[in-house]
Short mmCIF file of C-alpha atoms and ligand atoms in Angstrom, two decimals:
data_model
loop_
_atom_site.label_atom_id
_atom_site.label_comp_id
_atom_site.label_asym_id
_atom_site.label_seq_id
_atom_site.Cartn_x
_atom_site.Cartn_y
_atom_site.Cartn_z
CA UNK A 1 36.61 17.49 10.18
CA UNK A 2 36.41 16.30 6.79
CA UNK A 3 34.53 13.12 7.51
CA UNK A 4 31.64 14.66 9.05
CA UNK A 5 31.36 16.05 5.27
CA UNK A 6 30.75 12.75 4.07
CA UNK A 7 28.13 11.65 6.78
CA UNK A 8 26.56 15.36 6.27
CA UNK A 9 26.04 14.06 2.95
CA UNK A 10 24.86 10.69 3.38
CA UNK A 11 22.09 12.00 6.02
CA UNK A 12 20.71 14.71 4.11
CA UNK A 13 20.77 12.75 0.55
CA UNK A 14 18.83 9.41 2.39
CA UNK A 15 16.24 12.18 4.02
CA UNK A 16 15.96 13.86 0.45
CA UNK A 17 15.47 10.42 -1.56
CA UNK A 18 12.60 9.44 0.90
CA UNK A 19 11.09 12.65 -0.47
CA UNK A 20 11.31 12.48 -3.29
CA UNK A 21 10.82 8.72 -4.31
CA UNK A 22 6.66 9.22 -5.21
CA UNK A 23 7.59 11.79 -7.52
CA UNK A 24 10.13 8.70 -8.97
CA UNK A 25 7.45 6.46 -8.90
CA UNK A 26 5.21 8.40 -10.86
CA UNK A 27 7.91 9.24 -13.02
CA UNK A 28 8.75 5.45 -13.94
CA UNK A 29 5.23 4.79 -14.66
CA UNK A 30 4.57 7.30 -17.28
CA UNK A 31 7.93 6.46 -18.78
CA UNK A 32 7.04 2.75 -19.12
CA UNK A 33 3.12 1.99 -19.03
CA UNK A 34 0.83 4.23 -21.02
CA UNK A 35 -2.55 3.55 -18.83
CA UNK A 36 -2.21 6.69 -17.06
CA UNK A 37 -3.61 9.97 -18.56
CA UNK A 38 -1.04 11.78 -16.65
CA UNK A 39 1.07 13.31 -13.45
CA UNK A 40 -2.52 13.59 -11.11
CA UNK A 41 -3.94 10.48 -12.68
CA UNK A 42 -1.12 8.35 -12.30
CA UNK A 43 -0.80 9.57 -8.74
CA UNK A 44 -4.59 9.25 -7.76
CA UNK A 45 -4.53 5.64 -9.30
CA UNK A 46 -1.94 4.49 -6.83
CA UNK A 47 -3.20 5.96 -4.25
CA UNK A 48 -6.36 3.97 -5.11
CA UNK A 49 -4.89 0.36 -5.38
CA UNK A 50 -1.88 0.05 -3.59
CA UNK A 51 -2.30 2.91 -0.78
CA UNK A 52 0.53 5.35 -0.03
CA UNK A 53 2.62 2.29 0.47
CA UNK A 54 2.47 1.71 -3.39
CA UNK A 55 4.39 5.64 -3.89
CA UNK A 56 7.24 4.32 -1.83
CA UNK A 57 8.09 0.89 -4.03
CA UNK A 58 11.31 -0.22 -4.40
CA UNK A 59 12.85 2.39 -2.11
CA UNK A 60 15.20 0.02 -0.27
CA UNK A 61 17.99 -0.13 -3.16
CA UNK A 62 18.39 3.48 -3.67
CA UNK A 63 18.67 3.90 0.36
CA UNK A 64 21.53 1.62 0.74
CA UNK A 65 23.43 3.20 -2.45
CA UNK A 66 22.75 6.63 -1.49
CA UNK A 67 24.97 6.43 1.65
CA UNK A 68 27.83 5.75 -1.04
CA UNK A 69 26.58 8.70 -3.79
CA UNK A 70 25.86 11.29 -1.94
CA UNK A 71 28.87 10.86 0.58
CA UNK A 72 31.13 11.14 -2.33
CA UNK A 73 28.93 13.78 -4.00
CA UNK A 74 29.57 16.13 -0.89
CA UNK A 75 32.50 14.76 0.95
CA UNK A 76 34.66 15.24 -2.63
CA UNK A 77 32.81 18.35 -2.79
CA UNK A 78 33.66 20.03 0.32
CA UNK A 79 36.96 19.17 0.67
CA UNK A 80 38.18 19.97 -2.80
CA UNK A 81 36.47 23.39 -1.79
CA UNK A 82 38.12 23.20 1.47
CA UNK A 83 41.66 22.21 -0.33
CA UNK A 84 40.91 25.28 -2.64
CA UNK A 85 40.00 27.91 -0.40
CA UNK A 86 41.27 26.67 3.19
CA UNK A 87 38.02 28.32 4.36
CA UNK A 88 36.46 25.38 7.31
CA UNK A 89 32.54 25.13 6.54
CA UNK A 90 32.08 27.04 9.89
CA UNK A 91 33.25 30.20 8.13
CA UNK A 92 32.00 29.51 4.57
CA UNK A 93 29.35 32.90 4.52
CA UNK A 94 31.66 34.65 5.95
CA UNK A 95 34.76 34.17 3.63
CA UNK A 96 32.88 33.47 0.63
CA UNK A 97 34.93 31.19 -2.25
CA UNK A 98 34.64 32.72 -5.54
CA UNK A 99 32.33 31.17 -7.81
CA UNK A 100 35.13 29.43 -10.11
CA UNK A 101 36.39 27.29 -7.13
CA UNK A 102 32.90 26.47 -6.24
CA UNK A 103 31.87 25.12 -9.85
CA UNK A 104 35.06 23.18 -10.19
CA UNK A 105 34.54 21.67 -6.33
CA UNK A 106 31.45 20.68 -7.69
CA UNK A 107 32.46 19.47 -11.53
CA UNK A 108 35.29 17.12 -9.39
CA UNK A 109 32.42 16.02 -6.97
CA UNK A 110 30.24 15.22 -10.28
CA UNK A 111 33.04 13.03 -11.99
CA UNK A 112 33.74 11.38 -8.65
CA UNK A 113 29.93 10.10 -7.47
CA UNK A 114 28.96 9.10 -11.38
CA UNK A 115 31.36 6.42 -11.37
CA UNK A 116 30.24 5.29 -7.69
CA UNK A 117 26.41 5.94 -8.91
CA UNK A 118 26.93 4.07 -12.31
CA UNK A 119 26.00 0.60 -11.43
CA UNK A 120 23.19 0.92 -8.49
CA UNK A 121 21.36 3.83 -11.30
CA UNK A 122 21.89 0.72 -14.19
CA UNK A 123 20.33 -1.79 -11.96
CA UNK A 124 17.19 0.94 -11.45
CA UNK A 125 17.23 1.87 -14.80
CA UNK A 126 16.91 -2.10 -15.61
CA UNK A 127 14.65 -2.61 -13.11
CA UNK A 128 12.22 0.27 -13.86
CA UNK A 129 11.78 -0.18 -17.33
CA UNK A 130 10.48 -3.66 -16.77
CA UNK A 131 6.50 -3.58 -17.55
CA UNK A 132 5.74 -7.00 -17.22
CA UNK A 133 3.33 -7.52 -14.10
CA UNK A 134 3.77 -9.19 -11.03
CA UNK A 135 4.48 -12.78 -11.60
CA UNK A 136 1.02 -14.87 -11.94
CA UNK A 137 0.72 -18.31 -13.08
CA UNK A 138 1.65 -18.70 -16.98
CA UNK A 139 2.35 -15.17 -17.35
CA UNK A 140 5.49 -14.33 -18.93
CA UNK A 141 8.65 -13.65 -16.40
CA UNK A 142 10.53 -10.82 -15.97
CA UNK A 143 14.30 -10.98 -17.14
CA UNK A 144 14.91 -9.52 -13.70
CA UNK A 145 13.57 -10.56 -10.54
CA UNK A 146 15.20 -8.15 -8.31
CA UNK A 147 18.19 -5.91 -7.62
CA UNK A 148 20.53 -8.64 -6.80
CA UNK A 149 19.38 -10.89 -9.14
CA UNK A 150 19.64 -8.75 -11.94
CA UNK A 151 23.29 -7.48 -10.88
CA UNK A 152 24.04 -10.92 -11.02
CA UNK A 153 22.85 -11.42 -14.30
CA UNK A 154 24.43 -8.46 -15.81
CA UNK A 155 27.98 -9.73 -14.05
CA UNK A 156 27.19 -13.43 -15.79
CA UNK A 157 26.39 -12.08 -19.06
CA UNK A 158 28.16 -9.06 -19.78
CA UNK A 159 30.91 -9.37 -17.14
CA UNK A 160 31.81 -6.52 -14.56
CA UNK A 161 32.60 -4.06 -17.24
CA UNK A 162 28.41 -4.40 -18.15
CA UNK A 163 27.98 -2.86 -14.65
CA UNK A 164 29.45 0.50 -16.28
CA UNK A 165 27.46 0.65 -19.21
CA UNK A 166 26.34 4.01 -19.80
CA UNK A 167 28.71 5.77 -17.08
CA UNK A 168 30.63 7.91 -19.83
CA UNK A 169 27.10 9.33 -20.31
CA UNK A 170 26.77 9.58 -16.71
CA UNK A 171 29.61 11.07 -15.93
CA UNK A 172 29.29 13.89 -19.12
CA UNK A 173 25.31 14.08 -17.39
CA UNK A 174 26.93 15.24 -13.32
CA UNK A 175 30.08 16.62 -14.12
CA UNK A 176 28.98 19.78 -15.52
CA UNK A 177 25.28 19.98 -14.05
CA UNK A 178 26.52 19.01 -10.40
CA UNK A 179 29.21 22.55 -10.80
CA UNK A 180 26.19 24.48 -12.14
CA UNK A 181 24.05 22.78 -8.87
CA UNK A 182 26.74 24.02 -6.07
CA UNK A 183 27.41 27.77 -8.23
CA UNK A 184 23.28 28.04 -8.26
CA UNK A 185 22.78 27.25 -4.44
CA UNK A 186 26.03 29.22 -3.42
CA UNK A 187 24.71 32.30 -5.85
CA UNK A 188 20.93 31.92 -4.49
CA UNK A 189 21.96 31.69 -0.58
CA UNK A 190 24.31 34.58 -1.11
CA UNK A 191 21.73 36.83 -2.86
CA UNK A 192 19.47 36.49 -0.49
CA UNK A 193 21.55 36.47 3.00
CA UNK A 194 22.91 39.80 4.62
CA UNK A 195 26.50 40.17 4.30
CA UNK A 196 28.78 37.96 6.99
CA UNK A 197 25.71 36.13 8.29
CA UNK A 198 24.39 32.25 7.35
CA UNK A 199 21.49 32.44 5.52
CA UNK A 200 18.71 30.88 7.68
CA UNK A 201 16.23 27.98 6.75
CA UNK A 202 13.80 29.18 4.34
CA UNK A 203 16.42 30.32 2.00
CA UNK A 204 18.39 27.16 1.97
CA UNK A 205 15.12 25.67 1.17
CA UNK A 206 14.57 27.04 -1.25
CA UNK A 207 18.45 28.02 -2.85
CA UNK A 208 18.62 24.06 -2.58
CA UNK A 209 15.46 23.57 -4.57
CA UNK A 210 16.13 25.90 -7.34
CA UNK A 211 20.05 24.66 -7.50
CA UNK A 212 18.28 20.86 -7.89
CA UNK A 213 16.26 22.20 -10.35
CA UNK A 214 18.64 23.93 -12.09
CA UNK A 215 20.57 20.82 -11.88
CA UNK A 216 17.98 18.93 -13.56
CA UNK A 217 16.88 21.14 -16.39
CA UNK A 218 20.35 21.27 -17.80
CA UNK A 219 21.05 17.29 -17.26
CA UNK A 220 17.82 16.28 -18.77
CA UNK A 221 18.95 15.93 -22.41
CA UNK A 222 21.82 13.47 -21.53
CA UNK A 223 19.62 11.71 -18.59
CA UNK A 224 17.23 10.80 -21.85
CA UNK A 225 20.97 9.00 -23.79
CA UNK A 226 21.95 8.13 -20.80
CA UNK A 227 18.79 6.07 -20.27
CA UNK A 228 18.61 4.70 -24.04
CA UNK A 229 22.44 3.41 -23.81
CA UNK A 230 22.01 1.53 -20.41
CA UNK A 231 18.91 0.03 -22.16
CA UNK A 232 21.10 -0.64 -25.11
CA UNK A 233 20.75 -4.32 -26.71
CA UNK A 234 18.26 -5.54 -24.84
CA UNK A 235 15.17 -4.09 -26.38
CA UNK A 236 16.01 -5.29 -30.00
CA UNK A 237 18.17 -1.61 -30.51
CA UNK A 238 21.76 -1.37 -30.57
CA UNK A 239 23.45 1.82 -30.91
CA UNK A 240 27.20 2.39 -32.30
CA UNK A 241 28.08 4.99 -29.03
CA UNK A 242 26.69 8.03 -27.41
CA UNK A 243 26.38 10.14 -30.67
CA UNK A 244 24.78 7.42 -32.89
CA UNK A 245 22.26 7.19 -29.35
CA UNK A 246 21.73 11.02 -29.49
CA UNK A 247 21.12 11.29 -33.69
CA UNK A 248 19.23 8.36 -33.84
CA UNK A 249 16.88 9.51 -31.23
CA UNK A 250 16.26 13.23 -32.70
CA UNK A 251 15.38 11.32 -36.16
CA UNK A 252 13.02 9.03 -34.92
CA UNK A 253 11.42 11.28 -32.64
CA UNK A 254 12.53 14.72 -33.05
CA UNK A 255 14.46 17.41 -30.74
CA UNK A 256 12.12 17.25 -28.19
CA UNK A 257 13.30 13.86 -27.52
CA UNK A 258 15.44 15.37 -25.08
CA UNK A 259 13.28 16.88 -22.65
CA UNK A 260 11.35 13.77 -21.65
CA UNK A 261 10.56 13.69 -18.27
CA UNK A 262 11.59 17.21 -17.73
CA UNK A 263 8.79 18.65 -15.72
CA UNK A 264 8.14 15.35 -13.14
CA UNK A 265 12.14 15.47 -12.97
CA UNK A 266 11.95 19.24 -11.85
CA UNK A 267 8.70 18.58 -9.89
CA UNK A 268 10.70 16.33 -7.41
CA UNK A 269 14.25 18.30 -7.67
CA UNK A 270 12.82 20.77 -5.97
CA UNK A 271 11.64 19.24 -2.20
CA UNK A 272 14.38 16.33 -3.03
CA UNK A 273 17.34 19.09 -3.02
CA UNK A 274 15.79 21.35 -0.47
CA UNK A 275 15.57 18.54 1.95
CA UNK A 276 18.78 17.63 1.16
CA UNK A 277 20.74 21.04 1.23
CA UNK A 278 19.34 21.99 4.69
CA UNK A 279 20.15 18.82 6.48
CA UNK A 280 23.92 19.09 4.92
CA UNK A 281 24.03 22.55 6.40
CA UNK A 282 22.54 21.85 10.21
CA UNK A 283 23.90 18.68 10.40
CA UNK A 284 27.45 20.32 9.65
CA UNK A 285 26.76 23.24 11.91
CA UNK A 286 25.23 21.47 14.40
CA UNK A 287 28.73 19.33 14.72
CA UNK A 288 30.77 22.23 14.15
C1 LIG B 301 23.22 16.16 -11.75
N1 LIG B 301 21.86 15.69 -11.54
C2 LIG B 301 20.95 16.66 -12.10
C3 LIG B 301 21.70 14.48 -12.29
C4 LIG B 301 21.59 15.40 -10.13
C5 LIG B 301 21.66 16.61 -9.21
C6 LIG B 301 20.93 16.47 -7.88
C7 LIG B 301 21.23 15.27 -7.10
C8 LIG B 301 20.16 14.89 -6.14
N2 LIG B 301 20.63 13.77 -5.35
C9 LIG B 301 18.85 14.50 -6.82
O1 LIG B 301 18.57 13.33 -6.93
O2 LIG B 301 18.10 15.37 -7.22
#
C-alpha cells in the first residue's frame, strides 16, 4: 500500500540519522571553531569532555523533522515509480524499471522533500554556525537560544517567507543528486544480484552507502551556497542571489571553495544511507 512507503521511509531515515549524527557533529565543529587539528582530534576531544553523549548533541530537532523529509523523500519516490511503472515494490527485482523512470522518481522525490526540509535544515544551519559558548555570566548571548526560539525569531523578523531562505538552492542541491542517489543504488543492487532474485543484505548495505555517497559528492558544491545564502545578512555579508553567492565565493577563496566538507560529508553518507536503504527495504518486505 502506498502509505507503508511513507512510514518505510520515516523508519529507516530516523535509524540512519541516529547514525550518522557524530559524523554531523564533528562536521559542525570543524566548520565553525578552529581548535581542532582535525577529523580524529576533534572526535577524541569530545569524547574526552563531554563523553559519547557530547557526539549525539542536538539530535532531537532533526528526529522530529525527519519523520516529515524522509517520508516525502521515499513515499513521493515510490509511488511516482509505482505510477510510472505499475510494478508493486514486492516485484521491483523482478520487473526491473528502466533507469530513466527511476532518476525522474527520484528528481520528483528531490523537489518534493527540499521544500518540506527547507526550514527545519535553516534552523540547523542557524543553529550550528553559532560559536559562542554556553551561556556563563557576562558572556555575550547567542542570537539563538534554541530551535524554537530561533524559528520564532526568524518568523518575527523576516516573516514566514525567511523560513525559505535558501530553498531555491536547496531544491537545485536534491533534485538532481537525489535522481543520481536512487539510479546509483538501483544500478549497484542490480549489478551485483542474480537475475529475478532480491539482492540480500550486504549488498543493500553497501549499494545504499555508495548511492549516499554518490549523492553527496555531486551535492557538495551547492550544499557550500546553499549554506552561505541561509547565512546571508547576518554575518555582515549580503549577497545579490545564488550566482553573486557562488562568484563571490570562488574569488575570495578559490574553486576549491566548493568541496568543503566533502570528505566528513562522504564519511557519514556512507553508514547514514546504508542504514537507511536496508530498513526501507525489510521494513517494506517484511509488510508486504
Ligand atoms: C541529496 N543529498 C546529497 C543532499 C542528500 C542525499 C541523502 C539523504 C540522506 N538522508 C542523508 O542525509 O545522507
Amino acid at each position: 500500500m502506498p502509505a507503508e512507503e511513507f512510514v518505510a521511509g520515516w523508519v529507516s531515515g530516523a535509524l540512519g540519522l541516529v547514525l550518522g549524527h557524530p559524523f554531523d557533529t564533528i562536521k559542525v565543529r570543524l566548520q565553525s571553531q578552529n581548535k581542532y587539528r582535525g577529523i580524529l582530534d576533534c572526535a577524541i576531544q569530545i569524547y574526552r569532555h563531554e563523553s559519547v553523549l557530547g557526539f549525539f548533541k542536538g539530535m532531537s530537532f532533526p528526529i522530529a523533522s525527519i519523520a516529515l523529509v524522509n517520508s516525502v523523500l521515499f513515499g513521493v519516490y515510490s509511488n511516482v515509480l509505482l505510477a510510472l511503472t505499475t510494478t508493486p515494490h514486492q516485484e521491483r527485482w523482478t520487473h526491473p524499471p528502466v533507469y530513466m523512470d527511476v532518476f525522474i522518481a527520484g528528481c520528483l522525490g528531490g523537489f518534493v522533500q527540499a521544500y518540506c526540509l527547507a526550514p527545519f535544515d535553516l534552523i540547523k544551519v542557524r543553529l550550528q554556525n553559532q560559536t559562542e559558548p554556553r551561556a556563563q555570566l557576562g558572556s555575550p548571548r547567542p542570537r539563538y537560544r534554541g530551535p524554537l526560539h530561533c524559528m520564532t525569531s526568524i518568523l518575527q523578523n523576516e516573516g514566514p517567507q525567511g523560513l525559505f531562505r535558501g530553498s531555491g538552492t536547496l531544491m537545485l542541491r536534491d533534485t538532481p543528486t537525489l535522481g543520481i542517489y536512487f539510479v546509483s543504488y538501483e544500478w549497484l543492487c542490480r549489478y551485483y544480484t542474480p537475475k529475478d532474485q532480491n539482492p540480500n543484505s550486504a549488498t543493500v548495505l553497501v549499494a545504499g552507502g555508495c548511492a549516499g555517497i554518490a549523492s553527496w559528492v555531486t551535492a557538495t558544491p551547492l550544499d557550500v551556497i546553499k549554506c552561505r545564502m541561509q547565512m546571508d545578512g547576518l554575518k555582515g555579508r549580503v549577497y545579490h542571489g545564488l550566482l553573486d553567492c557562488m562568484v563571490s565565493s570562488v574569488q575570495q577563496e578559490g574553486p576549491q571553495v566548493f568541496f568543503r566538507g566533502l570528505i566528513i560529508n562522504s564519511a557519514r553518507a556512507f553508514p547514514v544511507n546504508a542504514v537507511t536503504f536496508l530498513s526501507y527495504e525489510y521494513l517494506l518486505r517484511w509488510w508486504g
